[in-house]
XYZ file of C-alpha atoms in Angstrom:
675
model
C 35.701 -30.183 -47.020
C 37.140 -28.850 -43.869
C 39.402 -25.724 -43.788
C 42.835 -26.272 -45.402
C 46.112 -25.564 -43.836
C 46.228 -22.074 -45.374
C 45.186 -18.796 -44.109
C 45.621 -15.236 -45.419
C 45.677 -12.403 -42.936
C 46.369 -8.627 -43.344
C 48.967 -8.521 -40.698
C 52.612 -7.386 -40.522
C 55.827 -9.233 -40.823
C 55.671 -11.419 -37.749
C 53.476 -14.511 -37.709
C 52.513 -16.229 -34.468
C 50.652 -19.567 -34.293
C 49.419 -21.085 -31.087
C 47.663 -24.385 -31.068
C 45.847 -25.004 -27.695
C 44.342 -28.180 -26.530
C 42.177 -28.419 -23.385
C 42.310 -31.236 -20.849
C 39.722 -33.885 -20.872
C 38.339 -32.757 -17.615
C 37.089 -29.229 -16.923
C 39.803 -26.787 -15.916
C 39.908 -23.223 -14.893
C 42.294 -21.244 -17.073
C 42.512 -18.532 -14.472
C 43.982 -20.686 -11.738
C 47.468 -19.629 -10.941
C 49.541 -22.809 -10.755
C 52.835 -20.817 -10.843
C 54.394 -23.255 -13.358
C 57.092 -21.405 -15.399
C 59.470 -22.331 -18.064
C 62.278 -20.717 -20.062
C 63.089 -21.512 -23.628
C 66.355 -20.212 -25.148
C 66.799 -20.176 -28.901
C 70.126 -19.654 -30.530
C 69.132 -18.200 -33.865
C 72.706 -17.511 -34.995
C 73.582 -19.001 -38.485
C 76.380 -21.046 -36.871
C 74.144 -22.929 -34.588
C 71.921 -24.323 -37.217
C 71.853 -27.808 -38.811
C 70.227 -28.382 -42.279
C 67.028 -30.361 -42.323
C 66.728 -32.874 -45.146
C 64.564 -31.640 -48.054
C 62.611 -34.900 -47.687
C 61.826 -34.752 -43.996
C 57.966 -34.611 -44.020
C 55.762 -36.362 -46.547
C 52.786 -38.698 -46.731
C 52.077 -42.447 -46.898
C 49.340 -43.792 -49.070
C 48.046 -47.246 -48.606
C 45.050 -48.917 -50.196
C 43.203 -49.473 -46.903
C 39.829 -48.107 -45.890
C 38.899 -47.754 -49.500
C 41.435 -44.906 -49.623
C 41.967 -45.253 -53.395
C 39.081 -47.330 -54.770
C 36.217 -45.220 -53.861
C 38.269 -42.498 -52.572
C 41.290 -40.709 -54.055
C 40.902 -42.395 -57.427
C 37.755 -40.673 -58.959
C 36.229 -43.778 -60.567
C 32.547 -43.877 -59.620
C 31.784 -47.515 -60.734
C 32.682 -50.274 -58.283
C 33.627 -53.557 -59.936
C 33.598 -51.977 -63.350
C 34.893 -55.044 -65.198
C 32.659 -57.643 -63.281
C 35.855 -59.353 -62.179
C 35.470 -59.019 -58.463
C 33.482 -62.313 -58.226
C 36.448 -64.256 -59.338
C 37.531 -65.888 -62.753
C 35.029 -68.665 -62.835
C 31.418 -68.423 -63.868
C 28.730 -68.123 -62.693
C 30.015 -65.338 -60.518
C 28.856 -62.630 -58.075
C 28.564 -59.175 -59.750
C 28.195 -57.246 -56.490
C 27.458 -54.350 -56.099
C 25.667 -54.412 -59.524
C 22.037 -55.159 -59.164
C 18.988 -55.722 -61.472
C 16.445 -53.204 -62.558
C 13.346 -55.250 -63.080
C 12.496 -58.835 -62.132
C 12.994 -62.425 -63.328
C 9.993 -62.186 -65.719
C 11.591 -59.275 -67.561
C 15.300 -60.204 -67.660
C 18.015 -62.591 -66.574
C 21.602 -61.586 -65.857
C 24.691 -63.803 -65.731
C 28.411 -63.750 -66.304
C 30.461 -65.317 -69.118
C 34.068 -65.726 -69.952
C 33.508 -63.892 -73.220
C 35.300 -60.542 -72.817
C 37.632 -59.224 -75.494
C 40.250 -58.512 -72.834
C 42.694 -61.343 -72.240
C 43.545 -60.523 -68.584
C 40.006 -60.008 -67.476
C 37.669 -62.386 -69.291
C 34.534 -61.940 -67.283
C 31.719 -60.087 -69.040
C 27.995 -59.452 -68.102
C 25.292 -61.067 -70.186
C 21.840 -59.447 -69.979
C 18.982 -61.319 -71.671
C 15.982 -59.088 -71.944
C 12.692 -61.017 -71.973
C 10.224 -58.154 -72.126
C 9.708 -55.802 -75.036
C 8.098 -52.452 -76.069
C 5.023 -54.299 -77.415
C 3.437 -57.804 -77.197
C 2.305 -59.774 -74.215
C 5.354 -59.202 -72.006
C 5.782 -55.323 -72.114
C 8.793 -53.682 -70.299
C 8.078 -51.206 -67.548
C 8.249 -47.573 -68.731
C 11.705 -46.972 -67.294
C 13.021 -50.153 -68.848
C 14.911 -53.029 -67.370
C 18.583 -53.660 -66.879
C 21.330 -53.216 -64.275
C 22.548 -50.431 -62.027
C 25.746 -49.806 -60.079
C 25.605 -47.712 -56.818
C 29.360 -47.062 -56.861
C 31.169 -47.008 -53.544
C 28.300 -46.285 -51.170
C 26.663 -43.809 -53.597
C 27.997 -41.700 -56.452
C 28.413 -38.020 -55.759
C 26.700 -36.371 -58.818
C 26.700 -32.614 -58.903
C 24.599 -30.173 -60.904
C 26.319 -28.721 -63.919
C 29.258 -31.125 -63.899
C 29.950 -33.432 -66.763
C 30.694 -37.139 -66.285
C 32.401 -39.382 -68.873
C 30.914 -42.868 -69.153
C 32.880 -45.435 -71.077
C 31.673 -49.039 -71.646
C 32.070 -51.929 -74.004
C 29.007 -53.488 -75.480
C 28.010 -56.102 -78.025
C 24.707 -57.713 -79.136
C 23.303 -60.047 -81.711
C 20.616 -57.560 -82.602
C 19.931 -53.933 -82.655
C 19.917 -52.107 -79.251
C 18.535 -48.877 -77.624
C 20.176 -48.639 -74.270
C 19.637 -45.749 -71.832
C 22.731 -44.831 -69.888
C 21.530 -42.784 -66.885
C 22.721 -41.236 -63.645
C 19.854 -41.406 -61.127
C 19.047 -41.159 -57.541
C 19.534 -44.147 -55.233
C 16.083 -45.513 -55.977
C 16.304 -44.894 -59.699
C 13.447 -42.361 -59.710
C 15.433 -39.062 -59.925
C 16.871 -38.675 -63.358
C 20.062 -36.565 -63.152
C 21.377 -37.264 -66.665
C 20.572 -39.678 -69.546
C 22.201 -40.554 -72.965
C 21.181 -43.287 -75.349
C 23.175 -45.892 -77.180
C 21.312 -46.628 -80.378
C 22.967 -49.069 -82.747
C 22.231 -51.551 -85.438
C 23.146 -55.229 -85.184
C 25.966 -54.899 -87.609
C 27.520 -52.023 -85.583
C 27.781 -54.008 -82.407
C 28.138 -57.582 -83.486
C 31.596 -57.354 -82.031
C 32.772 -55.689 -78.791
C 32.459 -51.906 -79.357
C 33.865 -49.147 -77.093
C 31.201 -46.422 -76.459
C 31.985 -43.139 -74.821
C 29.272 -40.752 -73.565
C 29.338 -37.341 -71.769
C 26.551 -36.801 -69.185
C 25.858 -33.350 -67.780
C 24.031 -33.515 -64.434
C 20.967 -31.406 -64.091
C 20.740 -31.886 -60.323
C 22.825 -32.828 -57.353
C 22.648 -36.072 -55.476
C 25.515 -37.493 -53.312
C 23.836 -40.970 -53.246
C 23.359 -41.660 -56.928
C 23.838 -44.545 -59.233
C 24.615 -45.526 -62.823
C 21.936 -47.395 -64.717
C 21.984 -49.314 -68.051
C 18.353 -50.005 -69.157
C 16.338 -50.899 -72.226
C 12.784 -51.599 -73.333
C 13.810 -53.823 -76.319
C 13.918 -57.674 -76.156
C 17.294 -59.312 -76.939
C 20.662 -60.217 -75.558
C 23.295 -57.624 -74.678
C 26.765 -58.098 -73.223
C 28.461 -55.318 -71.255
C 32.096 -55.039 -69.997
C 34.420 -52.479 -68.477
C 31.839 -49.896 -67.515
C 33.488 -46.748 -66.180
C 32.104 -43.334 -64.995
C 34.386 -40.444 -63.989
C 33.902 -36.805 -63.447
C 35.778 -34.619 -66.041
C 37.107 -32.223 -63.430
C 39.679 -34.522 -61.799
C 42.831 -33.076 -60.407
C 45.081 -31.966 -63.233
C 42.852 -34.137 -65.505
C 44.770 -37.193 -64.047
C 41.863 -39.111 -62.482
C 42.275 -38.016 -58.872
C 39.431 -36.648 -56.644
C 40.147 -32.928 -56.469
C 39.085 -32.139 -52.930
C 41.177 -34.944 -51.514
C 44.262 -34.045 -53.425
C 43.843 -30.476 -52.385
C 43.992 -31.556 -48.767
C 47.263 -33.319 -49.567
C 48.778 -30.316 -51.332
C 48.044 -28.135 -48.250
C 50.377 -30.405 -46.337
C 53.206 -29.636 -48.817
C 54.504 -33.209 -48.772
C 58.093 -33.731 -49.959
C 57.562 -37.464 -50.609
C 54.749 -39.947 -51.091
C 55.296 -43.582 -49.982
C 53.054 -45.996 -51.845
C 51.124 -48.307 -52.359
C 51.445 -49.904 -48.861
C 51.853 -51.221 -46.260
C 50.401 -54.607 -45.910
C 48.676 -54.019 -49.194
C 52.070 -54.680 -50.827
C 52.563 -57.937 -48.961
C 49.173 -59.629 -49.134
C 48.019 -62.271 -46.791
C 49.211 -64.569 -49.585
C 51.588 -63.780 -52.462
C 48.889 -64.535 -55.083
C 46.985 -61.386 -53.773
C 49.988 -59.116 -53.353
C 50.072 -55.871 -55.334
C 52.048 -56.533 -58.505
C 52.843 -53.366 -60.527
C 52.850 -54.967 -64.002
C 49.142 -55.762 -63.634
C 48.372 -52.133 -62.933
C 49.838 -50.405 -65.951
C 48.669 -50.006 -69.520
C 45.061 -49.223 -70.645
C 42.686 -49.383 -67.736
C 40.377 -51.827 -69.559
C 43.142 -54.394 -69.778
C 44.046 -54.306 -66.014
C 42.813 -57.519 -64.280
C 42.467 -55.984 -60.859
C 42.921 -58.010 -57.705
C 41.441 -58.915 -54.357
C 43.409 -57.199 -51.456
C 43.191 -60.011 -49.007
C 44.720 -58.089 -46.038
C 41.958 -55.289 -46.098
C 39.445 -57.621 -47.780
C 38.179 -55.886 -50.787
C 38.523 -55.798 -54.512
C 40.406 -53.115 -56.537
C 40.192 -52.597 -60.178
C 43.659 -51.111 -60.032
C 42.722 -48.033 -61.957
C 44.982 -46.365 -59.401
C 48.072 -48.238 -60.414
C 51.832 -47.860 -60.437
C 51.723 -45.197 -63.251
C 49.038 -43.240 -61.357
C 51.022 -43.199 -58.109
C 54.023 -41.913 -59.884
C 51.853 -39.265 -61.567
C 50.338 -38.305 -58.238
C 53.818 -37.799 -56.771
C 54.649 -35.482 -59.642
C 51.320 -33.628 -59.279
C 52.068 -33.063 -55.575
C 55.712 -32.035 -56.353
C 56.785 -34.852 -54.098
C 59.309 -37.549 -54.467
C 57.926 -41.083 -55.082
C 59.009 -43.768 -52.572
C 58.016 -47.111 -54.171
C 57.453 -50.103 -51.827
C 57.527 -53.436 -53.653
C 57.022 -57.035 -52.682
C 60.180 -58.961 -51.930
C 58.772 -62.443 -52.318
C 57.306 -62.416 -48.810
C 53.629 -62.157 -47.708
C 52.016 -62.623 -44.290
C 51.660 -66.351 -44.755
C 53.992 -67.566 -47.463
C 57.307 -66.545 -48.947
C 59.817 -67.327 -51.720
C 63.219 -68.789 -50.954
C 66.254 -66.613 -51.933
C 67.158 -69.309 -54.522
C 63.911 -68.700 -56.315
C 63.427 -64.905 -55.809
C 65.009 -63.679 -58.997
C 61.633 -63.247 -60.874
C 60.656 -60.817 -58.078
C 63.979 -59.091 -58.452
C 63.552 -58.730 -62.209
C 60.079 -57.332 -61.705
C 61.462 -54.563 -59.409
C 64.197 -53.765 -62.067
C 61.509 -53.640 -64.752
C 59.515 -51.260 -62.502
C 62.480 -48.995 -62.239
C 62.919 -49.048 -65.956
C 59.221 -48.202 -66.395
C 59.706 -45.106 -64.107
C 63.101 -44.019 -65.255
C 63.950 -45.753 -68.501
C 64.635 -44.334 -71.960
C 61.557 -43.947 -74.158
C 62.798 -46.722 -76.360
C 63.403 -49.086 -73.538
C 61.065 -52.039 -73.128
C 59.157 -50.728 -70.072
C 60.010 -47.077 -70.640
C 58.075 -47.266 -73.878
C 54.998 -48.307 -72.093
C 55.336 -45.236 -69.862
C 55.586 -43.151 -73.018
C 52.428 -44.819 -74.460
C 50.586 -43.976 -71.219
C 51.378 -40.226 -71.869
C 54.496 -39.531 -69.957
C 57.560 -39.340 -72.267
C 59.851 -37.928 -69.551
C 61.146 -40.214 -66.760
C 59.708 -39.998 -63.320
C 62.049 -38.718 -60.510
C 62.126 -42.100 -58.672
C 65.045 -42.103 -56.204
C 63.828 -44.352 -53.298
C 62.640 -47.838 -53.072
C 61.689 -49.982 -50.160
C 62.261 -53.687 -50.239
C 59.227 -55.028 -48.606
C 57.159 -53.860 -45.612
C 57.535 -55.011 -42.039
C 59.300 -58.210 -43.137
C 62.511 -57.998 -41.286
C 61.876 -60.903 -38.884
C 60.672 -63.271 -41.483
C 62.879 -66.243 -42.452
C 63.759 -65.351 -46.075
C 63.794 -61.594 -45.802
C 67.529 -61.010 -45.376
C 68.452 -63.415 -48.113
C 65.941 -61.973 -50.528
C 66.847 -58.424 -49.545
C 70.463 -58.924 -50.485
C 69.484 -60.210 -53.980
C 67.459 -57.096 -54.531
C 70.041 -54.762 -53.095
C 72.885 -56.146 -55.298
C 70.834 -56.055 -58.501
C 69.384 -52.561 -57.993
C 72.646 -51.022 -57.006
C 74.312 -52.531 -60.098
C 71.659 -51.229 -62.385
C 70.850 -47.950 -60.566
C 73.672 -46.954 -58.280
C 71.931 -43.681 -57.231
C 68.768 -45.397 -55.991
C 68.363 -45.086 -52.198
C 67.324 -48.465 -50.808
C 65.246 -48.818 -47.646
C 65.496 -51.886 -45.459
C 62.564 -53.121 -43.223
C 65.028 -53.676 -40.376
C 65.228 -51.057 -37.586
C 68.660 -49.598 -37.264
C 67.903 -47.083 -34.516
C 69.395 -48.990 -31.610
C 72.030 -51.315 -33.243
C 74.051 -51.603 -36.410
C 72.439 -53.411 -39.266
C 73.958 -56.650 -40.511
C 73.275 -55.866 -44.171
C 73.897 -52.809 -46.401
C 71.263 -50.105 -46.701
C 70.859 -46.395 -47.263
C 67.893 -45.984 -45.021
C 66.123 -48.131 -42.483
C 62.348 -48.216 -41.793
C 60.857 -47.503 -38.403
C 57.155 -47.897 -37.573
C 55.441 -46.961 -34.253
C 51.852 -47.331 -33.271
C 51.305 -46.787 -29.493
C 49.491 -44.832 -26.794
C 49.728 -41.023 -26.445
C 51.969 -41.029 -23.420
C 54.427 -43.465 -25.001
C 54.626 -41.622 -28.261
C 55.204 -38.358 -26.373
C 58.081 -39.986 -24.580
C 59.369 -41.240 -27.973
C 60.057 -37.711 -28.957
C 63.469 -38.478 -27.578
C 63.741 -41.778 -29.420
C 66.501 -40.651 -31.751
C 68.380 -38.443 -29.316
C 71.055 -41.152 -28.745
C 70.904 -42.900 -32.194
C 74.279 -43.272 -33.828
C 74.911 -40.406 -36.215
C 76.902 -42.786 -38.496
C 75.389 -45.290 -40.986
C 71.949 -45.361 -42.617
C 69.306 -42.734 -41.876
C 65.832 -43.526 -40.371
C 62.537 -43.349 -42.347
C 59.694 -43.044 -39.812
C 57.286 -44.185 -42.572
C 54.398 -45.059 -40.216
C 53.578 -43.357 -36.855
C 50.390 -42.646 -35.018
C 48.686 -42.798 -31.659
C 46.165 -45.780 -31.648
C 43.805 -47.420 -29.191
C 41.577 -45.728 -26.699
C 43.650 -42.636 -26.671
C 43.022 -42.058 -30.371
C 39.348 -42.873 -30.856
C 38.659 -41.866 -34.450
C 41.138 -38.891 -34.392
C 41.419 -37.049 -30.902
C 43.171 -34.033 -29.700
C 45.100 -36.110 -27.300
C 46.454 -38.283 -30.136
C 47.433 -35.224 -32.197
C 49.302 -33.593 -29.330
C 51.475 -36.699 -28.757
C 52.090 -36.936 -32.434
C 53.047 -33.256 -32.633
C 55.568 -33.798 -29.793
C 57.001 -36.804 -31.646
C 57.450 -34.859 -34.813
C 59.284 -32.063 -32.894
C 61.659 -34.797 -31.683
C 62.052 -35.969 -35.320
C 62.666 -32.431 -36.494
C 65.319 -31.946 -33.781
C 67.019 -35.231 -34.899
C 66.713 -34.676 -38.559
C 70.348 -35.322 -38.952
C 69.582 -39.005 -38.464
C 65.867 -39.024 -39.586
C 65.606 -38.477 -43.278
C 61.824 -38.921 -43.661
C 58.574 -39.207 -41.711
C 54.946 -39.845 -42.552
C 51.677 -40.510 -40.639
C 49.600 -43.635 -41.225
C 46.969 -44.227 -42.430
C 46.294 -41.301 -44.611
C 42.677 -41.792 -45.694
C 39.557 -43.522 -44.550
C 36.269 -43.863 -46.364
C 33.782 -43.716 -43.404
C 31.813 -46.573 -44.929
C 34.782 -48.963 -44.635
C 36.806 -48.258 -41.531
C 39.465 -50.930 -41.383
C 41.686 -48.880 -39.143
C 41.430 -46.048 -36.636
C 42.423 -43.265 -36.534
C 43.301 -41.704 -39.926
C 44.397 -38.298 -41.118
C 41.565 -37.539 -43.580
C 38.006 -38.770 -43.421
C 35.659 -38.767 -46.415
C 32.522 -40.113 -48.022
C 31.253 -39.675 -51.502
C 30.805 -35.916 -51.277
C 32.450 -34.670 -47.992
C 35.941 -34.650 -46.375
C 37.588 -33.267 -43.325
C 40.947 -33.418 -41.446
C 41.266 -34.981 -38.002
C 43.441 -33.226 -35.430
C 46.277 -35.459 -36.623
C 45.966 -33.852 -40.011
C 46.082 -30.377 -38.513
C 49.172 -31.073 -36.449
C 51.024 -31.973 -39.700
C 50.277 -28.493 -40.867
C 52.660 -27.122 -38.260
C 55.499 -28.840 -40.037
C 54.847 -27.875 -43.654
C 57.868 -25.536 -43.837
C 60.367 -27.872 -41.973
C 61.685 -29.802 -44.968
C 64.737 -28.084 -46.310
C 64.853 -25.555 -43.371
C 67.521 -25.184 -40.690
C 66.932 -26.572 -37.170
C 68.392 -24.376 -34.396
C 69.853 -25.186 -31.056
C 67.241 -24.694 -28.274
C 67.440 -25.202 -24.532
C 64.232 -25.639 -22.557
C 64.375 -25.163 -18.766
C 61.221 -26.768 -17.532
C 59.480 -29.909 -16.350
C 59.004 -32.798 -18.661
C 55.577 -31.789 -20.017
C 56.966 -29.324 -22.653
C 58.971 -30.052 -25.870
C 60.099 -27.423 -28.233
C 62.010 -26.809 -31.446
C 63.048 -23.815 -33.604
C 63.808 -23.624 -37.280
C 64.636 -20.957 -39.805
C 62.973 -21.226 -43.227
C 62.734 -19.236 -46.390
C 59.427 -18.409 -47.861
C 59.265 -19.095 -51.608
C 56.793 -16.298 -52.199
C 58.823 -13.453 -50.805
C 62.329 -14.994 -50.413
C 62.426 -13.804 -46.841
C 63.630 -15.857 -43.926
C 61.465 -16.642 -40.919
C 62.177 -18.110 -37.527
C 59.642 -20.597 -36.384
C 59.357 -21.889 -32.768
C 57.033 -24.705 -31.966
C 56.130 -25.938 -28.458
C 53.820 -28.743 -27.229
C 52.514 -28.450 -23.702
C 51.520 -32.024 -22.902
C 50.646 -31.276 -19.335
C 47.420 -30.355 -17.680
C 48.421 -26.962 -16.320
C 48.928 -23.523 -17.809
C 52.663 -22.689 -18.245
C 54.068 -19.162 -18.222
C 56.832 -19.418 -20.792
C 59.620 -16.974 -21.357
C 61.216 -17.125 -24.758
C 64.713 -15.599 -25.354
C 66.028 -15.482 -28.855
C 69.710 -14.927 -29.122
C 72.151 -14.746 -32.044
C 70.219 -12.065 -33.995
C 71.065 -8.533 -34.877
C 69.522 -5.580 -33.012
C 65.928 -4.795 -34.097
C 65.866 -7.919 -36.283
C 62.405 -8.962 -35.199
C 59.184 -7.100 -35.995
C 57.496 -6.114 -32.747
C 53.818 -5.799 -33.700
C 51.154 -7.267 -36.059
C 51.596 -10.818 -34.768
C 48.926 -13.430 -35.382
C 47.767 -15.913 -32.698
C 46.214 -19.194 -33.816
C 44.595 -21.329 -31.320
C 43.511 -25.007 -31.790
C 41.285 -25.723 -28.806
C 38.277 -27.652 -27.442
C 36.721 -28.306 -24.100
C 37.716 -32.012 -24.064
C 40.821 -33.913 -25.200
C 38.618 -36.604 -26.589
C 36.895 -34.221 -29.002
C 36.972 -35.153 -32.731
C 35.912 -33.690 -35.982
C 33.057 -35.206 -37.894
C 30.807 -34.696 -40.876
C 28.312 -32.807 -38.570
C 31.112 -30.738 -37.140
C 34.056 -30.898 -39.565
C 35.623 -27.758 -38.038
C 35.061 -28.552 -34.387
C 38.783 -28.813 -33.744
C 40.602 -26.486 -36.173
C 42.818 -23.347 -35.735
C 41.198 -19.979 -35.090
C 43.223 -16.755 -35.506
C 43.491 -13.498 -33.480
C 46.084 -10.801 -33.174
C 48.829 -10.917 -30.553
C 50.827 -7.874 -29.624
C 54.265 -7.223 -28.143
C 56.556 -9.878 -29.547
C 60.285 -9.648 -29.827
C 63.535 -11.353 -28.880
C 62.324 -11.730 -25.365
C 58.618 -12.736 -24.983
C 56.357 -13.878 -22.078
C 53.826 -16.365 -23.379
C 51.116 -18.264 -21.642
C 50.745 -21.862 -22.908
C 47.359 -23.278 -22.126
C 47.123 -26.954 -20.915
C 47.537 -29.510 -23.650
C 48.504 -27.072 -26.339
C 50.562 -26.799 -29.444
C 52.122 -23.383 -30.005
C 53.985 -22.103 -33.029
C 55.554 -18.673 -33.952
C 56.783 -17.403 -37.325
C 59.065 -14.318 -36.830
C 60.578 -12.455 -39.719
C 64.415 -12.273 -39.486
C 65.132 -8.781 -40.888
C 67.218 -6.061 -39.465
C 66.576 -3.124 -41.737
C 63.629 -1.326 -43.492
C 61.117 -3.124 -41.327
C 57.534 -2.009 -42.005
C 55.645 -0.453 -39.151
C 52.230 -1.174 -37.775
C 49.500 -0.258 -40.319
C 51.326 -1.200 -43.455
C 49.734 -3.567 -45.836
C 51.752 -6.768 -45.560
C 50.983 -10.403 -45.087
C 52.209 -13.028 -42.603
C 53.597 -16.267 -43.906
C 52.045 -19.390 -42.493
C 51.092 -23.040 -43.256
C 47.601 -22.501 -42.134
């Protein structure tokens, strides 16, 4: 994994961050272009405006195998053999056979004990441990390679759960092996008499790996002739995040962003190309074995829905973030329900709210309790659909949802898909959604998008933003700079913007459906793109106070200033952020007014530079830290500072606001920072 947003430095009470980006062509830093600018910050308490506690968060969509084969730590792909459809015979991909046609046959049957997922695997073993058709030494059976290889690590324990039945006695080896089946990493055996497994039986095994292999597979093999049925085969590491089933390294990258909300589970994933393939929450709760799974026909892959509605709510709680639930409003990309027939969808949303917030003895609240969460989840925000505003039935459907939800849960904040940034909405709403995917230059200009938005009425939720296209590549410095400038604009306009989140959040490098993304991973590695690192500059903004700033300069700079209180030391800091989107060095004078005399520490400052020799540079598995911040000490800060901004740079300062008993250089204190 790449470096996190955090850093610890033995410095004094002033923290200085400077993010620097170099132009795509070679440039000489020493060239004197005589470009100057002056930033005036009014740091008096009276000039500030409170920033919403919810301003910056994250948006998770099941795209790019972000959840299945990613954030959700399940190692087995198509664990219930349902991905091939409800009819038999069916495709069991990516399951494959160990052996050949002379030693076994494999097929699917509708014989599972689970009503909502009837497909089971039938394995007829033709060879035996003796006789004329002897099984090979390693046995025959089936294997699952997971999602482009299972990451098995030495010393770690993996829990395998499966359902099995047979008409005779069995001796089945359950093994974690290398990709070709030759390297044995861990093995356990299921030995049972015919009477023990005449009916479907749940088996749980713990396998401790004796070696590491990031491209492993799970095998079920035997050397005994007979017929064996398998269903719902799962393998998960025991050391998931908080024991809740999430891949720890990926969640830790999220916690470093300090998100105040998480929007889920989509996106287009919620809509579906057709309603029959839309995400429906009721099919994703309860015991994982009983979840039918579904084919996400927008991003074109199967999900077992182990990462379901309950797990998203649990993830929000684990992140100390508020859940923002997006549900289908009876509209997909290609079909939609008329308002006169949409009430079943409305009731489904109401039932979902009861599941999250209802009393333990309520119909759906009791299911939440049975899943291990007696207390209600803190669900305050729901979005009615995704990007559906222009569709024929959206407004009519929306009003049905709005009325029913407000009647049952008056405190719920409702988000409409219709943009209210330039005109008044024609329907009631607490918040309106705003999405922007565009070029770097256009997004930089949209830093002023909300400058002239009406301060009355619903607030904005910028739930999806990113630079895309050739400017972005797979996550470039250029894209990140423009996004940083846009977020500064969002921060300065946080009286009308309530929330903002980047999209998409994750990409499994084996299934890139969208570029760029914030976090890239495979089975064993992960790193943040420059767009991820830019978000680290804003981790303290939510709940802070935005100050009045005046920037006397050309149009290549944008700046903001906030005061924020560190929860560790209860001290208040002044943070100044500046993006230089131009291709020239800028000599910047910063004047901070409205503070008491000697209220800023003058030495011990830290300088953090995010730089590279080319704007198109990206991070990768080979160079995961190619474009990440690097720190050094900067001297002589104060209320009036002269700073050199390198071309294409993001610069941030944290200055302690304290007028008495300041420590002097050489004392052992620590700066406060998001990095």
